[in-house]
Structure formats: structure tokens, C-alpha cells
Amino acid sequence: KKTGTPFNVRLMDIPLTIIERYKDSQASGQLLPVPSKGVVDNALRYIHRKCELKQGLSFHMGRHTFASLITLSEGVPIETVSRMLGHKNIKTTQIYAEVSHDKILQDMKILSGRIAGKYTWID
């Protein structure tokens, strides 16, 4: 809605199960119930209290977690993540691209395997 750019995203099994559960119960013509921002904020505050989390929860934090921990750290290309988030400009997505120490080690291991035997050291 923010950018007005249409995009398609393949849904994984859990969201498909949720959609299947609610598909016949929406009189409004919407696929899923769409709570107001206030309802979502109250639910997040409730979860925060019940889980005794140190850091607060927000919708934005969920997007950030999805982008950085769930997709980018698992090797999903930043171009794909950008489209999934509906960003028009990849620079917006790069804000989420925090590279962890473990990710650097993992990528270096992959690179080492790919170039093994292709280059030699000459004394």
C-alpha cells in the first residue's frame, strides 16, 4: 500500500494453512481478518508482557526480523527480499542487511569450496 507497487509472493505452508482455515469465514470479502493498528499493538504488548521480553515488540520489528534473520541470513538474495517487502528501491532493503559474524564465516567457507583447486600459490 505504501509504494503502490504490485508484487507476488509464494506462500509457505503455515500461511497457506491459516488462509485455508479462514477462507469461508470472511463476510467482508477480505481473505483474512484485518485488525486495526490499535488491536495489533495491544496484542503485541500482551505478548511482550506474557513472554517477559526485554525489548518491545512492533510490526516494524517483525518486518525487520523477517528481512534480516529469516531471509537474508538464510541466503535469500537481497533482490528477492526487497520484492517480498514491497520496496521500490533496493537501498531501502539494504537497511535490513545486517551481516552477522556467523554469516561471514559461512559465506567464506562456501567461497573456499567453490574456488578450491582453481587457483594455486606460486613461490
JSON list of C-alpha atoms in Angstrom, two decimals:
[
{"chain": "A", "resi": 1, "resn": "LYS", "atom": "CA", "xyz": [0.00, 0.00, 0.00]},
{"chain": "A", "resi": 2, "resn": "LYS", "atom": "CA", "xyz": [2.86, 2.40, 0.78]},
{"chain": "A", "resi": 3, "resn": "THR", "atom": "CA", "xyz": [4.64, 2.13, -2.57]},
{"chain": "A", "resi": 4, "resn": "GLY", "atom": "CA", "xyz": [1.72, 1.12, -4.77]},
{"chain": "A", "resi": 5, "resn": "THR", "atom": "CA", "xyz": [3.95, -1.45, -6.47]},
{"chain": "A", "resi": 6, "resn": "PRO", "atom": "CA", "xyz": [2.14, -4.76, -7.07]},
{"chain": "A", "resi": 7, "resn": "PHE", "atom": "CA", "xyz": [4.11, -7.94, -6.37]},
{"chain": "A", "resi": 8, "resn": "ASN", "atom": "CA", "xyz": [3.53, -11.66, -5.93]},
{"chain": "A", "resi": 9, "resn": "VAL", "atom": "CA", "xyz": [4.99, -13.79, -3.18]},
{"chain": "A", "resi": 10, "resn": "ARG", "atom": "CA", "xyz": [4.75, -17.57, -2.94]},
{"chain": "A", "resi": 11, "resn": "LEU", "atom": "CA", "xyz": [3.23, -18.51, 0.39]},
{"chain": "A", "resi": 12, "resn": "MET", "atom": "CA", "xyz": [4.82, -21.15, 2.56]},
{"chain": "A", "resi": 13, "resn": "ASP", "atom": "CA", "xyz": [2.91, -23.96, 4.27]},
{"chain": "A", "resi": 14, "resn": "ILE", "atom": "CA", "xyz": [1.96, -22.21, 7.53]},
{"chain": "A", "resi": 15, "resn": "PRO", "atom": "CA", "xyz": [0.37, -19.13, 5.88]},
{"chain": "A", "resi": 16, "resn": "LEU", "atom": "CA", "xyz": [-1.46, -21.40, 3.44]},
{"chain": "A", "resi": 17, "resn": "THR", "atom": "CA", "xyz": [-2.88, -23.37, 6.37]},
{"chain": "A", "resi": 18, "resn": "ILE", "atom": "CA", "xyz": [-4.08, -20.14, 8.02]},
{"chain": "A", "resi": 19, "resn": "ILE", "atom": "CA", "xyz": [-5.71, -18.96, 4.78]},
{"chain": "A", "resi": 20, "resn": "GLU", "atom": "CA", "xyz": [-7.43, -22.32, 4.37]},
{"chain": "A", "resi": 21, "resn": "ARG", "atom": "CA", "xyz": [-8.78, -22.06, 7.92]},
{"chain": "A", "resi": 22, "resn": "TYR", "atom": "CA", "xyz": [-10.32, -18.61, 7.42]},
{"chain": "A", "resi": 23, "resn": "LYS", "atom": "CA", "xyz": [-11.32, -18.71, 3.74]},
{"chain": "A", "resi": 24, "resn": "ASP", "atom": "CA", "xyz": [-15.05, -19.32, 4.32]},
{"chain": "A", "resi": 25, "resn": "SER", "atom": "CA", "xyz": [-15.47, -17.14, 7.42]},
{"chain": "A", "resi": 26, "resn": "GLN", "atom": "CA", "xyz": [-14.92, -13.68, 5.94]},
{"chain": "A", "resi": 27, "resn": "ALA", "atom": "CA", "xyz": [-18.14, -11.83, 5.16]},
{"chain": "A", "resi": 28, "resn": "SER", "atom": "CA", "xyz": [-16.17, -8.69, 4.28]},
{"chain": "A", "resi": 29, "resn": "GLY", "atom": "CA", "xyz": [-14.69, -10.21, 1.14]},
{"chain": "A", "resi": 30, "resn": "GLN", "atom": "CA", "xyz": [-11.18, -9.98, 2.60]},
{"chain": "A", "resi": 31, "resn": "LEU", "atom": "CA", "xyz": [-9.02, -13.08, 2.64]},
{"chain": "A", "resi": 32, "resn": "LEU", "atom": "CA", "xyz": [-8.08, -12.75, 6.32]},
{"chain": "A", "resi": 33, "resn": "PRO", "atom": "CA", "xyz": [-9.31, -10.71, 9.27]},
{"chain": "A", "resi": 34, "resn": "VAL", "atom": "CA", "xyz": [-7.61, -7.30, 9.18]},
{"chain": "A", "resi": 35, "resn": "PRO", "atom": "CA", "xyz": [-7.38, -5.90, 12.70]},
{"chain": "A", "resi": 36, "resn": "SER", "atom": "CA", "xyz": [-6.82, -2.21, 13.31]},
{"chain": "A", "resi": 37, "resn": "LYS", "atom": "CA", "xyz": [-3.35, -0.94, 14.23]},
{"chain": "A", "resi": 38, "resn": "GLY", "atom": "CA", "xyz": [-4.58, -0.46, 17.80]},
{"chain": "A", "resi": 39, "resn": "VAL", "atom": "CA", "xyz": [-5.69, -4.09, 18.07]},
{"chain": "A", "resi": 40, "resn": "VAL", "atom": "CA", "xyz": [-2.33, -5.30, 16.71]},
{"chain": "A", "resi": 41, "resn": "ASP", "atom": "CA", "xyz": [-0.41, -3.00, 19.08]},
{"chain": "A", "resi": 42, "resn": "ASN", "atom": "CA", "xyz": [-2.44, -4.28, 22.06]},
{"chain": "A", "resi": 43, "resn": "ALA", "atom": "CA", "xyz": [-1.79, -7.89, 21.06]},
{"chain": "A", "resi": 44, "resn": "LEU", "atom": "CA", "xyz": [1.94, -7.22, 20.75]},
{"chain": "A", "resi": 45, "resn": "ARG", "atom": "CA", "xyz": [2.01, -5.54, 24.19]},
{"chain": "A", "resi": 46, "resn": "TYR", "atom": "CA", "xyz": [0.19, -8.59, 25.64]},
{"chain": "A", "resi": 47, "resn": "ILE", "atom": "CA", "xyz": [2.72, -10.98, 24.06]},
{"chain": "A", "resi": 48, "resn": "HIS", "atom": "CA", "xyz": [5.56, -8.80, 25.32]},
{"chain": "A", "resi": 49, "resn": "ARG", "atom": "CA", "xyz": [4.24, -8.97, 28.90]},
{"chain": "A", "resi": 50, "resn": "LYS", "atom": "CA", "xyz": [3.43, -12.70, 28.85]},
{"chain": "A", "resi": 51, "resn": "CYS", "atom": "CA", "xyz": [6.82, -13.65, 27.40]},
{"chain": "A", "resi": 52, "resn": "GLU", "atom": "CA", "xyz": [8.65, -11.24, 29.72]},
{"chain": "A", "resi": 53, "resn": "LEU", "atom": "CA", "xyz": [10.69, -9.91, 26.82]},
{"chain": "A", "resi": 54, "resn": "LYS", "atom": "CA", "xyz": [13.36, -7.30, 27.48]},
{"chain": "A", "resi": 55, "resn": "GLN", "atom": "CA", "xyz": [12.77, -5.49, 24.20]},
{"chain": "A", "resi": 56, "resn": "GLY", "atom": "CA", "xyz": [9.38, -4.25, 23.00]},
{"chain": "A", "resi": 57, "resn": "LEU", "atom": "CA", "xyz": [7.54, -5.69, 20.00]},
{"chain": "A", "resi": 58, "resn": "SER", "atom": "CA", "xyz": [6.25, -3.82, 16.97]},
{"chain": "A", "resi": 59, "resn": "PHE", "atom": "CA", "xyz": [5.03, -4.52, 13.46]},
{"chain": "A", "resi": 60, "resn": "HIS", "atom": "CA", "xyz": [8.19, -2.86, 12.13]},
{"chain": "A", "resi": 61, "resn": "MET", "atom": "CA", "xyz": [10.33, -5.14, 14.30]},
{"chain": "A", "resi": 62, "resn": "GLY", "atom": "CA", "xyz": [8.55, -8.13, 12.73]},
{"chain": "A", "resi": 63, "resn": "ARG", "atom": "CA", "xyz": [9.39, -6.89, 9.22]},
{"chain": "A", "resi": 64, "resn": "HIS", "atom": "CA", "xyz": [12.99, -6.27, 10.29]},
{"chain": "A", "resi": 65, "resn": "THR", "atom": "CA", "xyz": [13.28, -9.77, 11.79]},
{"chain": "A", "resi": 66, "resn": "PHE", "atom": "CA", "xyz": [11.76, -11.34, 8.68]},
{"chain": "A", "resi": 67, "resn": "ALA", "atom": "CA", "xyz": [14.14, -9.44, 6.42]},
{"chain": "A", "resi": 68, "resn": "SER", "atom": "CA", "xyz": [17.35, -9.84, 8.39]},
{"chain": "A", "resi": 69, "resn": "LEU", "atom": "CA", "xyz": [17.12, -13.08, 10.36]},
{"chain": "A", "resi": 70, "resn": "ILE", "atom": "CA", "xyz": [14.69, -15.20, 8.40]},
{"chain": "A", "resi": 71, "resn": "THR", "atom": "CA", "xyz": [15.53, -14.38, 4.79]},
{"chain": "A", "resi": 72, "resn": "LEU", "atom": "CA", "xyz": [18.88, -12.63, 4.35]},
{"chain": "A", "resi": 73, "resn": "SER", "atom": "CA", "xyz": [20.75, -14.71, 6.94]},
{"chain": "A", "resi": 74, "resn": "GLU", "atom": "CA", "xyz": [19.40, -17.86, 5.28]},
{"chain": "A", "resi": 75, "resn": "GLY", "atom": "CA", "xyz": [20.86, -16.86, 1.92]},
{"chain": "A", "resi": 76, "resn": "VAL", "atom": "CA", "xyz": [17.80, -15.38, 0.19]},
{"chain": "A", "resi": 77, "resn": "PRO", "atom": "CA", "xyz": [19.15, -12.80, -2.28]},
{"chain": "A", "resi": 78, "resn": "ILE", "atom": "CA", "xyz": [18.58, -9.19, -1.24]},
{"chain": "A", "resi": 79, "resn": "GLU", "atom": "CA", "xyz": [16.79, -8.51, -4.54]},
{"chain": "A", "resi": 80, "resn": "THR", "atom": "CA", "xyz": [14.20, -11.16, -3.63]},
{"chain": "A", "resi": 81, "resn": "VAL", "atom": "CA", "xyz": [13.78, -9.85, -0.08]},
{"chain": "A", "resi": 82, "resn": "SER", "atom": "CA", "xyz": [13.33, -6.34, -1.49]},
{"chain": "A", "resi": 83, "resn": "ARG", "atom": "CA", "xyz": [10.45, -7.53, -3.67]},
{"chain": "A", "resi": 84, "resn": "MET", "atom": "CA", "xyz": [8.92, -9.54, -0.81]},
{"chain": "A", "resi": 85, "resn": "LEU", "atom": "CA", "xyz": [8.86, -6.40, 1.34]},
{"chain": "A", "resi": 86, "resn": "GLY", "atom": "CA", "xyz": [7.42, -4.33, -1.50]},
{"chain": "A", "resi": 87, "resn": "HIS", "atom": "CA", "xyz": [10.35, -1.93, -1.66]},
{"chain": "A", "resi": 88, "resn": "LYS", "atom": "CA", "xyz": [10.75, 0.10, -4.85]},
{"chain": "A", "resi": 89, "resn": "ASN", "atom": "CA", "xyz": [14.41, 0.78, -4.16]},
{"chain": "A", "resi": 90, "resn": "ILE", "atom": "CA", "xyz": [16.88, -1.88, -3.02]},
{"chain": "A", "resi": 91, "resn": "LYS", "atom": "CA", "xyz": [18.64, 0.74, -0.86]},
{"chain": "A", "resi": 92, "resn": "THR", "atom": "CA", "xyz": [15.62, 0.61, 1.44]},
{"chain": "A", "resi": 93, "resn": "THR", "atom": "CA", "xyz": [16.12, -3.15, 1.86]},
{"chain": "A", "resi": 94, "resn": "GLN", "atom": "CA", "xyz": [19.85, -2.71, 2.49]},
{"chain": "A", "resi": 95, "resn": "ILE", "atom": "CA", "xyz": [18.94, -1.11, 5.83]},
{"chain": "A", "resi": 96, "resn": "TYR", "atom": "CA", "xyz": [17.93, -4.63, 6.98]},
{"chain": "A", "resi": 97, "resn": "ALA", "atom": "CA", "xyz": [21.07, -6.30, 5.63]},
{"chain": "A", "resi": 98, "resn": "GLU", "atom": "CA", "xyz": [23.00, -6.73, 8.84]},
{"chain": "A", "resi": 99, "resn": "VAL", "atom": "CA", "xyz": [25.76, -9.22, 8.17]},
{"chain": "A", "resi": 100, "resn": "SER", "atom": "CA", "xyz": [26.49, -11.37, 11.20]},
{"chain": "A", "resi": 101, "resn": "HIS", "atom": "CA", "xyz": [29.90, -12.81, 12.04]},
{"chain": "A", "resi": 102, "resn": "ASP", "atom": "CA", "xyz": [28.50, -16.34, 11.55]},
{"chain": "A", "resi": 103, "resn": "LYS", "atom": "CA", "xyz": [27.15, -15.40, 8.11]},
{"chain": "A", "resi": 104, "resn": "ILE", "atom": "CA", "xyz": [30.57, -14.10, 7.05]},
{"chain": "A", "resi": 105, "resn": "LEU", "atom": "CA", "xyz": [32.22, -17.33, 8.21]},
{"chain": "A", "resi": 106, "resn": "GLN", "atom": "CA", "xyz": [29.58, -19.41, 6.41]},
{"chain": "A", "resi": 107, "resn": "ASP", "atom": "CA", "xyz": [29.99, -17.44, 3.17]},
{"chain": "A", "resi": 108, "resn": "MET", "atom": "CA", "xyz": [33.79, -17.67, 3.33]},
{"chain": "A", "resi": 109, "resn": "LYS", "atom": "CA", "xyz": [33.51, -21.45, 3.75]},
{"chain": "A", "resi": 110, "resn": "ILE", "atom": "CA", "xyz": [31.22, -21.65, 0.70]},
{"chain": "A", "resi": 111, "resn": "LEU", "atom": "CA", "xyz": [33.58, -19.44, -1.31]},
{"chain": "A", "resi": 112, "resn": "SER", "atom": "CA", "xyz": [36.59, -21.54, -0.30]},
{"chain": "A", "resi": 113, "resn": "GLY", "atom": "CA", "xyz": [34.81, -24.67, -1.52]},
{"chain": "A", "resi": 114, "resn": "ARG", "atom": "CA", "xyz": [33.85, -23.07, -4.82]},
{"chain": "A", "resi": 115, "resn": "ILE", "atom": "CA", "xyz": [37.34, -21.83, -5.66]},
{"chain": "A", "resi": 116, "resn": "ALA", "atom": "CA", "xyz": [39.27, -24.81, -4.27]},
{"chain": "A", "resi": 117, "resn": "GLY", "atom": "CA", "xyz": [41.73, -26.03, -6.88]},
{"chain": "A", "resi": 118, "resn": "LYS", "atom": "CA", "xyz": [41.08, -23.12, -9.26]},
{"chain": "A", "resi": 119, "resn": "TYR", "atom": "CA", "xyz": [43.99, -21.04, -8.04]},
{"chain": "A", "resi": 120, "resn": "THR", "atom": "CA", "xyz": [47.48, -22.02, -6.97]},
{"chain": "A", "resi": 121, "resn": "TRP", "atom": "CA", "xyz": [50.12, -20.30, -4.91]},
{"chain": "A", "resi": 122, "resn": "ILE", "atom": "CA", "xyz": [53.40, -19.74, -6.73]},
{"chain": "A", "resi": 123, "resn": "ASP", "atom": "CA", "xyz": [56.51, -19.33, -4.59]}
]
